[in-house]
Tab-separated table of C-alpha atoms in Angstrom:
chain	number	residue	atom	x	y	z
A	271	MET	CA	13.052	-23.672	-33.220
A	272	LYS	CA	12.872	-20.507	-35.701
A	273	VAL	CA	12.300	-16.878	-35.535
A	274	LEU	CA	11.002	-14.912	-38.617
A	275	ALA	CA	11.753	-11.149	-38.483
A	276	PHE	CA	10.374	-8.714	-40.370
A	277	ASN	CA	11.961	-5.639	-41.625
A	278	GLY	CA	9.444	-2.676	-42.009
A	279	SER	CA	12.135	-0.186	-43.545
A	280	PRO	CA	12.105	0.773	-47.165
A	281	ARG	CA	15.904	0.607	-46.536
A	282	ARG	CA	17.403	-3.219	-46.684
A	283	GLU	CA	20.540	-2.246	-44.478
A	284	GLY	CA	19.264	0.913	-42.561
A	285	ASN	CA	19.137	1.096	-38.616
A	286	THR	CA	16.162	-1.320	-38.467
A	287	CYS	CA	18.052	-3.915	-40.226
A	288	LEU	CA	20.952	-3.397	-37.660
A	289	ALA	CA	18.347	-3.491	-34.632
A	290	ILE	CA	16.909	-6.805	-35.790
A	291	SER	CA	20.630	-8.165	-36.819
A	292	LEU	CA	21.736	-7.388	-33.376
A	293	VAL	CA	18.710	-9.339	-31.649
A	294	THR	CA	19.042	-12.250	-34.554
A	295	ALA	CA	22.522	-12.499	-33.482
A	296	GLU	CA	21.693	-13.422	-29.959
A	297	LEU	CA	19.067	-15.977	-31.277
A	298	GLU	CA	21.528	-17.852	-33.340
A	299	ALA	CA	24.430	-17.702	-30.795
A	300	GLU	CA	21.569	-19.550	-28.697
A	301	GLY	CA	21.100	-22.073	-31.346
A	302	ILE	CA	17.904	-20.604	-32.860
A	303	GLU	CA	17.664	-20.550	-36.741
A	304	THR	CA	16.365	-16.955	-37.781
A	305	GLU	CA	15.107	-15.748	-41.166
A	306	VAL	CA	14.512	-11.842	-42.071
A	307	ILE	CA	12.073	-10.733	-44.507
A	308	GLN	CA	12.237	-7.324	-46.231
A	309	VAL	CA	8.706	-5.880	-46.197
A	310	GLY	CA	9.433	-1.957	-46.440
A	311	SER	CA	10.552	-1.826	-49.637
A	312	LYS	CA	7.363	-3.976	-51.268
A	313	VAL	CA	4.235	-2.595	-52.490
A	314	ILE	CA	1.509	-4.102	-50.175
A	315	ARG	CA	-2.158	-3.017	-50.303
A	316	GLY	CA	-3.845	-2.229	-47.071
A	317	CYS	CA	-6.664	-4.453	-45.744
A	318	THR	CA	-10.129	-3.533	-47.319
A	319	ALA	CA	-12.505	-4.907	-44.706
A	320	CYS	CA	-14.049	-7.130	-47.069
A	321	GLY	CA	-13.766	-9.819	-44.487
A	322	LYS	CA	-13.410	-13.181	-46.876
A	323	CYS	CA	-10.681	-14.398	-44.698
A	324	ARG	CA	-13.375	-14.733	-41.887
A	325	GLU	CA	-15.733	-16.106	-44.252
A	326	ASN	CA	-13.595	-18.643	-46.051
A	327	LYS	CA	-11.427	-19.498	-42.918
A	328	ASP	CA	-8.524	-20.987	-45.431
A	329	GLU	CA	-5.886	-18.690	-43.692
A	330	ARG	CA	-5.519	-16.736	-46.713
A	331	CYS	CA	-6.073	-13.099	-47.829
A	332	VAL	CA	-8.013	-12.409	-51.046
A	333	LEU	CA	-6.072	-9.600	-52.158
A	334	PRO	CA	-3.456	-10.645	-54.986
A	335	GLY	CA	-0.171	-9.564	-56.242
A	336	ASP	CA	2.172	-9.666	-53.107
A	337	ASP	CA	3.641	-12.221	-50.709
A	338	VAL	CA	1.621	-11.720	-47.699
A	339	ASN	CA	0.076	-14.914	-48.036
A	340	THR	CA	3.331	-16.764	-48.054
A	341	TRP	CA	4.558	-14.521	-45.050
A	342	ILE	CA	1.284	-15.952	-43.224
A	343	GLN	CA	2.277	-19.493	-43.464
A	344	LYS	CA	5.744	-18.755	-42.720
A	345	MET	CA	4.664	-17.248	-39.482
A	346	LYS	CA	2.358	-19.984	-38.715
A	347	ALA	CA	5.393	-22.426	-39.232
A	348	ALA	CA	7.540	-20.194	-36.978
A	349	ASP	CA	8.178	-20.303	-33.104
A	350	GLY	CA	8.945	-16.632	-32.794
A	351	ILE	CA	8.158	-13.662	-34.708
A	352	LEU	CA	9.964	-10.213	-34.506
A	353	LEU	CA	8.710	-7.040	-36.109
A	354	GLY	CA	10.916	-4.163	-36.938
A	355	SER	CA	10.051	-0.617	-38.394
A	356	PRO	CA	11.506	2.665	-38.693
A	357	VAL	CA	9.467	5.995	-37.637
A	358	HIS	CA	7.490	7.810	-40.259
A	359	PHE	CA	5.978	10.697	-38.807
A	360	ALA	CA	5.575	8.923	-35.204
A	361	GLY	CA	4.325	5.786	-36.391
A	362	MET	CA	5.617	2.470	-38.195
A	363	SER	CA	5.993	2.468	-42.044
A	364	GLY	CA	3.064	2.248	-44.168
A	365	ALA	CA	4.004	-1.154	-45.831
A	366	MET	CA	4.463	-2.292	-42.523
A	367	LYS	CA	1.012	-1.180	-41.350
A	368	SER	CA	-0.448	-2.859	-44.113
A	369	PHE	CA	1.247	-6.054	-43.876
A	370	LEU	CA	0.367	-6.502	-40.402
A	371	ASP	CA	-3.272	-5.412	-40.651
A	372	ARG	CA	-3.922	-8.267	-43.499
A	373	ALA	CA	-1.602	-10.930	-41.716
A	374	PHE	CA	-3.000	-10.422	-38.275
A	375	TYR	CA	-6.423	-10.190	-39.760
A	376	VAL	CA	-6.209	-13.684	-41.358
A	377	SER	CA	-4.268	-14.874	-38.254
A	378	GLY	CA	-7.517	-13.970	-35.988
A	379	SER	CA	-10.183	-15.054	-38.593
A	380	ASN	CA	-8.658	-18.523	-38.550
A	381	GLY	CA	-8.288	-19.511	-34.937
A	382	ASN	CA	-5.328	-17.396	-34.060
A	383	LEU	CA	-2.510	-18.810	-35.765
A	384	LEU	CA	0.028	-17.238	-33.777
A	385	ARG	CA	-1.397	-17.861	-30.283
A	386	HIS	CA	1.346	-18.391	-27.706
A	387	LYS	CA	4.379	-17.991	-29.987
A	388	VAL	CA	7.050	-15.671	-28.510
A	389	GLY	CA	6.994	-12.303	-30.293
A	390	ALA	CA	8.766	-8.965	-29.848
A	391	ALA	CA	9.362	-5.610	-31.556
A	392	VAL	CA	12.312	-2.970	-32.341
A	393	VAL	CA	11.838	0.372	-33.502
A	394	ALA	CA	14.731	2.537	-35.492
A	395	VAL	CA	14.296	6.410	-35.141
A	396	ARG	CA	16.087	9.375	-35.359
A	397	ARG	CA	14.708	11.567	-32.814
A	398	SER	CA	11.353	11.276	-31.455
A	399	GLY	CA	8.155	8.746	-31.973
A	400	GLY	CA	9.891	5.795	-31.249
A	401	LEU	CA	7.449	4.662	-28.294
A	402	PRO	CA	4.454	5.485	-30.147
A	403	THR	CA	5.609	3.155	-32.904
A	404	PHE	CA	6.889	0.680	-30.599
A	405	GLU	CA	3.485	0.720	-28.838
A	406	GLN	CA	1.577	0.069	-32.175
A	407	LEU	CA	3.744	-2.911	-33.141
A	408	ASN	CA	3.224	-4.416	-30.001
A	409	ASN	CA	-0.664	-3.991	-30.319
A	410	PHE	CA	-0.627	-6.663	-33.323
A	411	LEU	CA	1.540	-9.204	-30.730
A	412	LEU	CA	-0.655	-8.544	-27.577
A	413	TYR	CA	-4.131	-8.654	-29.560
A	414	SER	CA	-2.958	-12.337	-30.502
A	415	GLU	CA	-2.012	-13.546	-27.141
A	416	MET	CA	1.699	-13.915	-28.247
A	417	LEU	CA	4.386	-14.071	-25.287
A	418	LEU	CA	6.521	-10.957	-25.135
A	419	PRO	CA	10.081	-11.012	-24.039
A	420	THR	CA	11.334	-7.909	-22.366
A	421	SER	CA	14.681	-5.928	-22.278
A	422	ASN	CA	16.359	-3.527	-19.902
A	423	TYR	CA	14.475	-0.505	-21.528
A	424	TRP	CA	12.136	0.027	-24.357
A	425	ASN	CA	13.207	-1.441	-27.758
A	426	VAL	CA	14.041	1.675	-29.485
A	427	ILE	CA	17.683	2.279	-31.121
A	428	HIS	CA	18.766	6.155	-32.541
A	429	GLY	CA	20.575	6.977	-35.725
A	430	THR	CA	19.447	8.505	-38.830
A	431	GLN	CA	21.843	7.025	-41.691
A	432	PRO	CA	22.492	3.773	-42.124
A	433	GLY	CA	24.747	2.441	-39.503
A	434	GLU	CA	24.546	5.283	-37.298
A	435	ALA	CA	22.395	3.273	-34.654
A	436	ALA	CA	25.822	1.405	-33.916
A	437	GLN	CA	26.710	4.204	-32.024
A	438	ASP	CA	23.772	4.317	-29.710
A	439	LEU	CA	25.600	2.090	-27.282
A	440	GLU	CA	22.380	1.735	-24.908
A	441	GLY	CA	20.253	0.829	-27.786
A	442	VAL	CA	22.639	-1.737	-28.954
A	443	GLN	CA	22.621	-3.054	-25.317
A	444	ILE	CA	18.999	-3.142	-25.401
A	445	MET	CA	18.841	-5.449	-28.575
A	446	ARG	CA	21.347	-7.694	-27.296
A	447	VAL	CA	19.549	-8.176	-23.958
A	448	LEU	CA	16.447	-8.652	-25.975
A	449	GLY	CA	17.707	-11.152	-28.032
A	450	ARG	CA	19.006	-13.128	-25.084
A	451	ASN	CA	15.426	-13.239	-23.143
A	452	MET	CA	13.584	-13.863	-26.389
A	453	ALA	CA	15.774	-16.858	-26.635
A	454	TRP	CA	15.287	-18.165	-22.950
A	455	LEU	CA	11.530	-17.498	-23.299
A	456	MET	CA	11.389	-19.594	-26.507
A	457	LYS	CA	13.430	-22.300	-24.558
A	458	LEU	CA	11.131	-22.359	-21.764
A	459	VAL	CA	8.091	-22.625	-24.123
A	460	GLU	CA	9.480	-25.653	-25.915
A	461	ASN	CA	10.635	-27.238	-22.842
A	462	GLY	CA	7.446	-26.765	-21.284
A	463	LYS	CA	5.540	-28.712	-23.890
A	464	GLY	CA	4.022	-31.756	-22.771
A	465	LYS	CA	4.597	-30.804	-19.176
A	466	VAL	CA	2.515	-27.585	-18.533
A	467	VAL	CA	-0.859	-27.398	-19.791
A	468	PRO	CA	-1.571	-24.345	-21.643
A	469	PRO	CA	-4.900	-22.315	-20.873
A	470	ALA	CA	-7.932	-23.039	-22.869
A	471	LYS	CA	-8.790	-20.722	-25.406
A	472	GLU	CA	-11.935	-18.731	-25.224
A	473	ALA	CA	-13.935	-17.865	-28.312
A	474	LYS	CA	-13.696	-14.142	-28.902
A	475	ALA	CA	-16.557	-11.768	-27.388
A	476	PHE	CA	-17.325	-9.165	-29.648
A	477	MET	CA	-18.941	-5.903	-28.066
A	478	SER	CA	-20.821	-3.087	-29.732
A	479	PHE	CA	-21.721	0.149	-27.712
A	480	ILE	CA	-24.016	1.427	-30.362
A	481	HIS	CA	-27.712	0.101	-29.307
């Protein structure tokens, strides 16, 4: 099994990286392979709402010049997805938002590529805005019918300068517990294959309130 983690921070080795590494260490201890992809330092265009991914159904975004399509295929192949972001004005980083908008739109337009994969989100913050950012990240996972492991508190760790989050003892514990619970849930899913029938997929119902 494999978990693909995305670091939405422009700092490669900042506190978001630390949070991710605390989770992946627990996953690797349970025999689960992990890979971390740096998103936050890349130039990624936002979704233009062109609808081509829904029209073409080729599991690709038509916007050129970045690695989004490569990452989408890696997400499709992975068993678990871990999203990490710092807090910028009480929200996720701009590069992370642009990536997630496009990747999850492609996924949803192509039969929901991430359905029933295990997904989790972690946030690194100096002071405030951690929970709104955590909710933003979770919205993508929930929309995609992914399975979310829990920890013993919301998945937020505090620190300003790179490495300071290691002093947040509660935050460190939160990440450790999340990693163990994520590994456990992934093993439940894996061991249930062929034994527990998953619920049938329903066609998405779209409703407009403008008449």
